[in-house]
Amino acid sequence: VRWPVDQTHAPDLRSWVESANDSTTDFPIQNLPFCVFKSGENDRPRVGTGIGAQILDLDGCRRAGLLDEPALSADSLGPVMALPPDARSALRLRLSEILSREVWRAAAEPLLIPAAQVMLCLPVDIGDYTDFYASIFHATNVGRLFRPDNPLLPNYKYVPIGYHGRASSVVASGTHVRRPWGQRKDPNAETPGFAPSRSLDYELEVGFFIGRGNRLGEVIPVREAQEHIFGLCLLNDWSARDIQAWEYQPLGPFLAKSFASSVSPWVVTMEALAPYRVPAFQRAEGDPSPLPYLTSDDENAAGGIDLTLEVYLCSKLMHESGIEPMRVSRGNLRSLYWTIGQMVAHHTSNGCNLRTGDLLGTGTISGPDRTECGCLLEIALRVPEPLRLPSGETRTFLEDGDEVVMRGCCRKNGFVTIGFGECRGVVLPAAV
Ligand code: MN
């Protein structure tokens, strides 16, 4: 099943929720992203859908008889993510009807809550988190640091590279991130020391949540892989480069990454993304074709997603002076060498089971241009001068008090633009 373009994507569809018809909203009625929210610290988490500046309480809708999907009563999105494709599509169609037709307004309007008044939680209890390395531009830029003449290792164009990350430290947008301590060794020093990281970085990534999983020992073929993805979020894979440089050989990232990874609280569904599908990345002449288990006609034709991504930086001084965050990178999901379907197929190709709510990350998303570096390490490698902020400050890596904000949106002629909300995090000083 490719998620079809249907009446829920019609550009002339309007909601009776006025803020959803504002041309600048991330959440017009064509989007309908899911979230989990609480009204207060001690409130029970509830499942909702974003509509303009409001959240529709979906468990409230169920109790009011507007929706009859039992999965909506849970305090996490897990049961909704596990729904079969037909039930997912039916739920989207019903939400679109409720929020567009005046006849449902009287019943549904009391179940709206301004998004600014709630706490947005992690969308699901994440069992496992895997991070890939799917941007060939990122891999080439970083590889050049270690191997100037031969930046890409010979396996890159054959095998989607990834590592098993840490699910326990995935946090929702808005959670402050403390600068980690760790082992680092200065190039000129004889021995390492243990101290707060001096080269804290962000990584611009997209996360995708597994919907229906697979049983241990079974594979998800590439032609079915997209059906097993529930939806996408923004992901900041915070990274301590000095810790990483000392620890990564021979087994890869460990404590340089596991102190925190931030996700945006909104999950934009695969159904919502249907109009913005594009062909898989066009490989350069002479590059090998993916092996057969990573190839299908559907994946070639529409495995990519045209999703523009941006990173903004705001220092403490900028914040105190009322200066707007500065855009430091741009990127697009369609520039990835591997599609998210190929990543799912590869992950399960040895019989490894993915479970509902598992989070997979694309890896840092960079493009060929110098303005498309998805992390500060790459900006430092590719741009000769340090990054100059509008406050007059400069940055090579993140300083305490810096806030990193990620945004994303899908645009297409003839369709409404949909957005992903924000993934934010402020860097706190290291513990003393
Ligand atoms: Mn990463």
GROMACS .gro file of N, CA, C and O in nm, residues 262-350:
model
  356
  262SER      N    1   1.686   1.476   2.110
  262SER     CA    2   1.557   1.546   2.123
  262SER      C    3   1.468   1.517   2.002
  262SER      O    4   1.517   1.518   1.889
  263VAL      N    5   1.339   1.496   2.026
  263VAL     CA    6   1.244   1.480   1.914
  263VAL      C    7   1.133   1.584   1.925
  263VAL      O    8   1.094   1.624   2.035
  264SER      N    9   1.083   1.627   1.810
  264SER     CA   10   0.965   1.713   1.809
  264SER      C   11   0.846   1.630   1.856
  264SER      O   12   0.842   1.510   1.833
  265PRO      N   13   0.749   1.692   1.923
  265PRO     CA   14   0.639   1.614   1.982
  265PRO      C   15   0.531   1.573   1.882
  265PRO      O   16   0.446   1.492   1.914
  266TRP      N   17   0.534   1.629   1.763
  266TRP     CA   18   0.430   1.602   1.663
  266TRP      C   19   0.476   1.491   1.570
  266TRP      O   20   0.589   1.495   1.521
  267VAL      N   21   0.389   1.395   1.544
  267VAL     CA   22   0.421   1.290   1.447
  267VAL      C   23   0.336   1.315   1.322
  267VAL      O   24   0.212   1.306   1.327
  268VAL      N   25   0.404   1.351   1.214
  268VAL     CA   26   0.335   1.374   1.086
  268VAL      C   27   0.326   1.238   1.016
  268VAL      O   28   0.427   1.172   0.994
  269THR      N   29   0.203   1.197   0.986
  269THR     CA   30   0.182   1.059   0.940
  269THR      C   31   0.224   1.040   0.795
  269THR      O   32   0.231   1.136   0.716
  270MET      N   33   0.250   0.915   0.760
  270MET     CA   34   0.282   0.883   0.621
  270MET      C   35   0.165   0.921   0.529
  270MET      O   36   0.187   0.962   0.415
  271GLU      N   37   0.042   0.908   0.581
  271GLU     CA   38  -0.075   0.948   0.502
  271GLU      C   39  -0.067   1.097   0.466
  271GLU      O   40  -0.091   1.136   0.352
  272ALA      N   41  -0.032   1.179   0.566
  272ALA     CA   42  -0.026   1.324   0.541
  272ALA      C   43   0.082   1.359   0.440
  272ALA      O   44   0.073   1.458   0.368
  273LEU      N   45   0.187   1.277   0.434
  273LEU     CA   46   0.301   1.306   0.346
  273LEU      C   47   0.281   1.261   0.203
  273LEU      O   48   0.366   1.286   0.116
  274ALA      N   49   0.168   1.196   0.173
  274ALA     CA   50   0.147   1.136   0.040
  274ALA      C   51   0.171   1.233  -0.076
  274ALA      O   52   0.234   1.195  -0.175
  275PRO      N   53   0.126   1.358  -0.068
  275PRO     CA   54   0.146   1.445  -0.186
  275PRO      C   55   0.292   1.483  -0.211
  275PRO      O   56   0.324   1.531  -0.319
  276TYR      N   57   0.377   1.466  -0.113
  276TYR     CA   58   0.514   1.520  -0.121
  276TYR      C   59   0.616   1.410  -0.151
  276TYR      O   60   0.736   1.431  -0.136
  277ARG      N   61   0.568   1.294  -0.193
  277ARG     CA   62   0.659   1.184  -0.226
  277ARG      C   63   0.734   1.216  -0.356
  277ARG      O   64   0.675   1.273  -0.449
  278VAL      N   65   0.860   1.179  -0.359
  278VAL     CA   66   0.944   1.203  -0.478
  278VAL      C   67   1.028   1.076  -0.502
  278VAL      O   68   1.037   0.990  -0.414
  279PRO      N   69   1.088   1.066  -0.619
  279PRO     CA   70   1.173   0.948  -0.644
  279PRO      C   71   1.287   0.938  -0.544
  279PRO      O   72   1.327   1.037  -0.483
  280ALA      N   73   1.337   0.817  -0.526
  280ALA     CA   74   1.457   0.797  -0.445
  280ALA      C   75   1.572   0.878  -0.504
  280ALA      O   76   1.569   0.917  -0.621
  281PHE      N   77   1.673   0.904  -0.424
  281PHE     CA   78   1.791   0.981  -0.465
  281PHE      C   79   1.849   0.926  -0.595
  281PHE      O   80   1.864   0.804  -0.611
  282GLN      N   81   1.879   1.017  -0.686
  282GLN     CA   82   1.940   0.979  -0.814
  282GLN      C   83   2.089   0.956  -0.791
  282GLN      O   84   2.164   1.050  -0.766
  283ARG      N   85   2.131   0.829  -0.798
  283ARG     CA   86   2.272   0.799  -0.775
  283ARG      C   87   2.359   0.849  -0.891
  283ARG      O   88   2.313   0.850  -1.005
  284ALA      N   89   2.481   0.885  -0.859
  284ALA     CA   90   2.574   0.934  -0.962
  284ALA      C   91   2.605   0.822  -1.061
  284ALA      O   92   2.602   0.704  -1.027
  285GLU      N   93   2.633   0.864  -1.183
  285GLU     CA   94   2.680   0.770  -1.287
  285GLU      C   95   2.797   0.690  -1.232
  285GLU      O   96   2.890   0.746  -1.174
  286GLY      N   97   2.790   0.559  -1.246
  286GLY     CA   98   2.901   0.476  -1.198
  286GLY      C   99   2.881   0.421  -1.058
  286GLY      O  100   2.952   0.330  -1.016
  287ASP      N  101   2.786   0.478  -0.981
  287ASP     CA  102   2.757   0.421  -0.849
  287ASP      C  103   2.687   0.287  -0.865
  287ASP      O  104   2.609   0.268  -0.959
  288PRO      N  105   2.710   0.194  -0.773
  288PRO     CA  106   2.641   0.065  -0.784
  288PRO      C  107   2.491   0.080  -0.758
  288PRO      O  108   2.450   0.169  -0.684
  289SER      N  109   2.411  -0.007  -0.820
  289SER     CA  110   2.269  -0.012  -0.784
  289SER      C  111   2.258  -0.078  -0.648
  289SER      O  112   2.341  -0.163  -0.613
  290PRO      N  113   2.154  -0.044  -0.570
  290PRO     CA  114   2.135  -0.116  -0.444
  290PRO      C  115   2.115  -0.265  -0.471
  290PRO      O  116   2.059  -0.302  -0.574
  291LEU      N  117   2.159  -0.349  -0.380
  291LEU     CA  118   2.137  -0.493  -0.395
  291LEU      C  119   1.987  -0.521  -0.403
  291LEU      O  120   1.906  -0.441  -0.355
  292PRO      N  121   1.948  -0.635  -0.462
  292PRO     CA  122   1.805  -0.661  -0.486
  292PRO      C  123   1.716  -0.650  -0.361
  292PRO      O  124   1.604  -0.601  -0.369
  293TYR      N  125   1.766  -0.690  -0.245
  293TYR     CA  126   1.681  -0.684  -0.125
  293TYR      C  127   1.655  -0.540  -0.080
  293TYR      O  128   1.572  -0.517   0.009
  294LEU      N  129   1.726  -0.445  -0.141
  294LEU     CA  130   1.704  -0.303  -0.109
  294LEU      C  131   1.642  -0.227  -0.226
  294LEU      O  132   1.642  -0.104  -0.228
  295THR      N  133   1.588  -0.300  -0.324
  295THR     CA  134   1.537  -0.237  -0.446
  295THR      C  135   1.393  -0.278  -0.472
  295THR      O  136   1.359  -0.396  -0.459
  296SER      N  137   1.309  -0.181  -0.506
  296SER     CA  138   1.177  -0.213  -0.563
  296SER      C  139   1.136  -0.097  -0.653
  296SER      O  140   1.186   0.015  -0.637
  297ASP      N  141   1.047  -0.124  -0.746
  297ASP     CA  142   1.003  -0.019  -0.839
  297ASP      C  143   0.936   0.096  -0.762
  297ASP      O  144   0.960   0.213  -0.792
  298ASP      N  145   0.852   0.060  -0.664
  298ASP     CA  146   0.784   0.163  -0.584
  298ASP      C  147   0.885   0.251  -0.510
  298ASP      O  148   0.869   0.372  -0.502
  299GLU      N  149   0.984   0.186  -0.453
  299GLU     CA  150   1.083   0.259  -0.374
  299GLU      C  151   1.161   0.355  -0.465
  299GLU      O  152   1.187   0.469  -0.427
  300ASN      N  153   1.196   0.308  -0.585
  300ASN     CA  154   1.265   0.396  -0.680
  300ASN      C  155   1.178   0.513  -0.721
  300ASN      O  156   1.222   0.627  -0.731
  301ALA      N  157   1.049   0.485  -0.744
  301ALA     CA  158   0.960   0.586  -0.800
  301ALA      C  159   0.916   0.689  -0.696
  301ALA      O  160   0.898   0.806  -0.728
  302ALA      N  161   0.899   0.646  -0.570
  302ALA     CA  162   0.840   0.736  -0.471
  302ALA      C  163   0.891   0.712  -0.330
  302ALA      O  164   0.824   0.744  -0.231
  303GLY      N  165   1.011   0.660  -0.316
  303GLY     CA  166   1.067   0.632  -0.183
  303GLY      C  167   1.113   0.755  -0.108
  303GLY      O  168   1.130   0.751   0.014
  304GLY      N  169   1.134   0.865  -0.180
  304GLY     CA  170   1.182   0.988  -0.116
  304GLY      C  171   1.067   1.077  -0.070
  304GLY      O  172   0.951   1.057  -0.107
  305ILE      N  173   1.100   1.175   0.013
  305ILE     CA  174   1.002   1.274   0.060
  305ILE      C  175   1.066   1.411   0.048
  305ILE      O  176   1.179   1.431   0.094
  306ASP      N  177   0.993   1.504  -0.016
  306ASP     CA  178   1.043   1.641  -0.030
  306ASP      C  179   1.011   1.718   0.097
  306ASP      O  180   0.904   1.778   0.109
  307LEU      N  181   1.102   1.713   0.192
  307LEU     CA  182   1.083   1.775   0.324
  307LEU      C  183   1.201   1.868   0.348
  307LEU      O  184   1.315   1.823   0.362
  308THR      N  185   1.174   1.999   0.350
  308THR     CA  186   1.279   2.098   0.374
  308THR      C  187   1.300   2.114   0.523
  308THR      O  188   1.203   2.124   0.600
  309LEU      N  189   1.426   2.116   0.564
  309LEU     CA  190   1.459   2.120   0.707
  309LEU      C  191   1.551   2.238   0.734
  309LEU      O  192   1.635   2.273   0.651
  310GLU      N  193   1.534   2.298   0.851
  310GLU     CA  194   1.617   2.413   0.887
  310GLU      C  195   1.661   2.404   1.033
  310GLU      O  196   1.587   2.351   1.116
  311VAL      N  197   1.780   2.456   1.060
  311VAL     CA  198   1.830   2.468   1.196
  311VAL      C  199   1.854   2.615   1.228
  311VAL      O  200   1.913   2.686   1.147
  312TYR      N  201   1.808   2.658   1.343
  312TYR     CA  202   1.830   2.794   1.391
  312TYR      C  203   1.905   2.788   1.523
  312TYR      O  204   1.887   2.695   1.601
  313LEU      N  205   1.990   2.890   1.544
  313LEU     CA  206   2.067   2.899   1.667
  313LEU      C  207   2.036   3.033   1.734
  313LEU      O  208   2.027   3.136   1.667
  314CYS      N  209   2.017   3.029   1.867
  314CYS     CA  210   1.994   3.153   1.943
  314CYS      C  211   2.078   3.146   2.070
  314CYS      O  212   2.055   3.061   2.155
  315SER      N  213   2.177   3.234   2.080
  315SER     CA  214   2.261   3.236   2.201
  315SER      C  215   2.183   3.302   2.314
  315SER      O  216   2.082   3.369   2.292
  316LYS      N  217   2.236   3.287   2.436
  316LYS     CA  218   2.174   3.350   2.552
  316LYS      C  219   2.172   3.503   2.533
  316LYS      O  220   2.072   3.568   2.561
  317LEU      N  221   2.283   3.555   2.482
  317LEU     CA  222   2.291   3.700   2.459
  317LEU      C  223   2.188   3.745   2.355
  317LEU      O  224   2.122   3.848   2.372
  318MET      N  225   2.172   3.668   2.248
  318MET     CA  226   2.071   3.701   2.147
  318MET      C  227   1.932   3.699   2.210
  318MET      O  228   1.850   3.788   2.186
  319HIS      N  229   1.906   3.597   2.290
  319HIS     CA  230   1.776   3.585   2.355
  319HIS      C  231   1.750   3.705   2.445
  319HIS      O  232   1.643   3.766   2.439
  320GLU      N  233   1.851   3.742   2.524
  320GLU     CA  234   1.835   3.855   2.618
  320GLU      C  235   1.823   3.989   2.545
  320GLU      O  236   1.764   4.083   2.596
  321SER      N  237   1.880   3.997   2.425
  321SER     CA  238   1.874   4.122   2.348
  321SER      C  239   1.755   4.126   2.253
  321SER      O  240   1.742   4.220   2.175
  322GLY      N  241   1.673   4.022   2.257
  322GLY     CA  242   1.556   4.019   2.170
  322GLY      C  243   1.590   3.997   2.023
  322GLY      O  244   1.513   4.035   1.935
  323ILE      N  245   1.706   3.937   1.995
  323ILE     CA  246   1.745   3.908   1.856
  323ILE      C  247   1.685   3.773   1.815
  323ILE      O  248   1.692   3.676   1.889
  324GLU      N  249   1.628   3.769   1.695
  324GLU     CA  250   1.568   3.645   1.643
  324GLU      C  251   1.675   3.538   1.624
  324GLU      O  252   1.789   3.569   1.590
  325PRO      N  253   1.637   3.410   1.643
  325PRO     CA  254   1.732   3.302   1.613
  325PRO      C  255   1.783   3.312   1.469
  325PRO      O  256   1.712   3.357   1.380
  326MET      N  257   1.908   3.272   1.449
  326MET     CA  258   1.972   3.281   1.317
  326MET      C  259   1.972   3.143   1.251
  326MET      O  260   2.007   3.044   1.313
  327ARG      N  261   1.933   3.143   1.122
  327ARG     CA  262   1.938   3.014   1.052
  327ARG      C  263   2.082   2.976   1.022
  327ARG      O  264   2.157   3.055   0.965
  328VAL      N  265   2.121   2.855   1.062
  328VAL     CA  266   2.259   2.811   1.041
  328VAL      C  267   2.271   2.697   0.940
  328VAL      O  268   2.379   2.673   0.888
  329SER      N  269   2.164   2.624   0.914
  329SER     CA  270   2.170   2.518   0.813
  329SER      C  271   2.033   2.497   0.751
  329SER      O  272   1.930   2.525   0.812
  330ARG      N  273   2.037   2.444   0.631
  330ARG     CA  274   1.917   2.399   0.560
  330ARG      C  275   1.946   2.262   0.505
  330ARG      O  276   2.062   2.228   0.481
  331GLY      N  277   1.843   2.187   0.480
  331GLY     CA  278   1.865   2.057   0.417
  331GLY      C  279   1.734   2.007   0.362
  331GLY      O  280   1.630   2.073   0.376
  332ASN      N  281   1.738   1.891   0.298
  332ASN     CA  282   1.614   1.830   0.249
  332ASN      C  283   1.628   1.679   0.260
  332ASN      O  284   1.730   1.622   0.222
  333LEU      N  285   1.521   1.618   0.309
  333LEU     CA  286   1.521   1.472   0.327
  333LEU      C  287   1.544   1.400   0.195
  333LEU      O  288   1.597   1.289   0.194
  334ARG      N  289   1.508   1.463   0.084
  334ARG     CA  290   1.520   1.393  -0.045
  334ARG      C  291   1.665   1.375  -0.088
  334ARG      O  292   1.693   1.300  -0.181
  335SER      N  293   1.759   1.442  -0.021
  335SER     CA  294   1.900   1.428  -0.058
  335SER      C  295   1.965   1.306   0.004
  335SER      O  296   2.084   1.281  -0.018
  336LEU      N  297   1.891   1.227   0.084
  336LEU     CA  298   1.951   1.108   0.147
  336LEU      C  299   1.982   1.001   0.042
  336LEU      O  300   1.903   0.977  -0.049
  337TYR      N  301   2.094   0.934   0.060
  337TYR     CA  302   2.137   0.829  -0.032
  337TYR      C  303   2.047   0.706  -0.020
  337TYR      O  304   2.027   0.633  -0.117
  338TRP      N  305   1.995   0.683   0.101
  338TRP     CA  306   1.905   0.570   0.127
  338TRP      C  307   1.768   0.622   0.168
  338TRP      O  308   1.759   0.720   0.242
  339THR      N  309   1.660   0.555   0.122
  339THR     CA  310   1.526   0.594   0.163
  339THR      C  311   1.494   0.534   0.300
  339THR      O  312   1.558   0.437   0.343
  340ILE      N  313   1.392   0.589   0.364
  340ILE     CA  314   1.353   0.534   0.495
  340ILE      C  315   1.300   0.391   0.479
  340ILE      O  316   1.315   0.309   0.568
  341GLY      N  317   1.241   0.360   0.364
  341GLY     CA  318   1.197   0.223   0.339
  341GLY      C  319   1.316   0.127   0.330
  341GLY      O  320   1.313   0.016   0.383
  342GLN      N  321   1.421   0.171   0.263
  342GLN     CA  322   1.543   0.088   0.255
  342GLN      C  323   1.604   0.068   0.393
  342GLN      O  324   1.656  -0.040   0.422
  343MET      N  325   1.596   0.170   0.478
  343MET     CA  326   1.652   0.155   0.613
  343MET      C  327   1.574   0.050   0.693
  343MET      O  328   1.634  -0.031   0.765
  344VAL      N  329   1.440   0.052   0.680
  344VAL     CA  330   1.358  -0.048   0.750
  344VAL      C  331   1.387  -0.188   0.695
  344VAL      O  332   1.406  -0.284   0.771
  345ALA      N  333   1.394  -0.201   0.563
  345ALA     CA  334   1.421  -0.332   0.502
  345ALA      C  335   1.558  -0.383   0.545
  345ALA      O  336   1.574  -0.501   0.579
  346HIS      N  337   1.657  -0.295   0.544
  346HIS     CA  338   1.791  -0.338   0.582
  346HIS      C  339   1.796  -0.379   0.729
  346HIS      O  340   1.857  -0.480   0.766
  347HIS      N  341   1.730  -0.300   0.815
  347HIS     CA  342   1.734  -0.326   0.960
  347HIS      C  343   1.679  -0.464   0.993
  347HIS      O  344   1.727  -0.532   1.084
  348THR      N  345   1.577  -0.507   0.917
  348THR     CA  346   1.511  -0.636   0.946
  348THR      C  347   1.566  -0.748   0.859
  348THR      O  348   1.521  -0.863   0.871
  349SER      N  349   1.662  -0.719   0.771
  349SER     CA  350   1.706  -0.818   0.672
  349SER      C  351   1.776  -0.937   0.735
  349SER      O  352   1.789  -1.042   0.672
  350ASN      N  353   1.821  -0.923   0.859
  350ASN     CA  354   1.884  -1.036   0.929
  350ASN      C  355   1.786  -1.104   1.023
  350ASN      O  356   1.825  -1.189   1.103
   0.00000   0.00000   0.00000
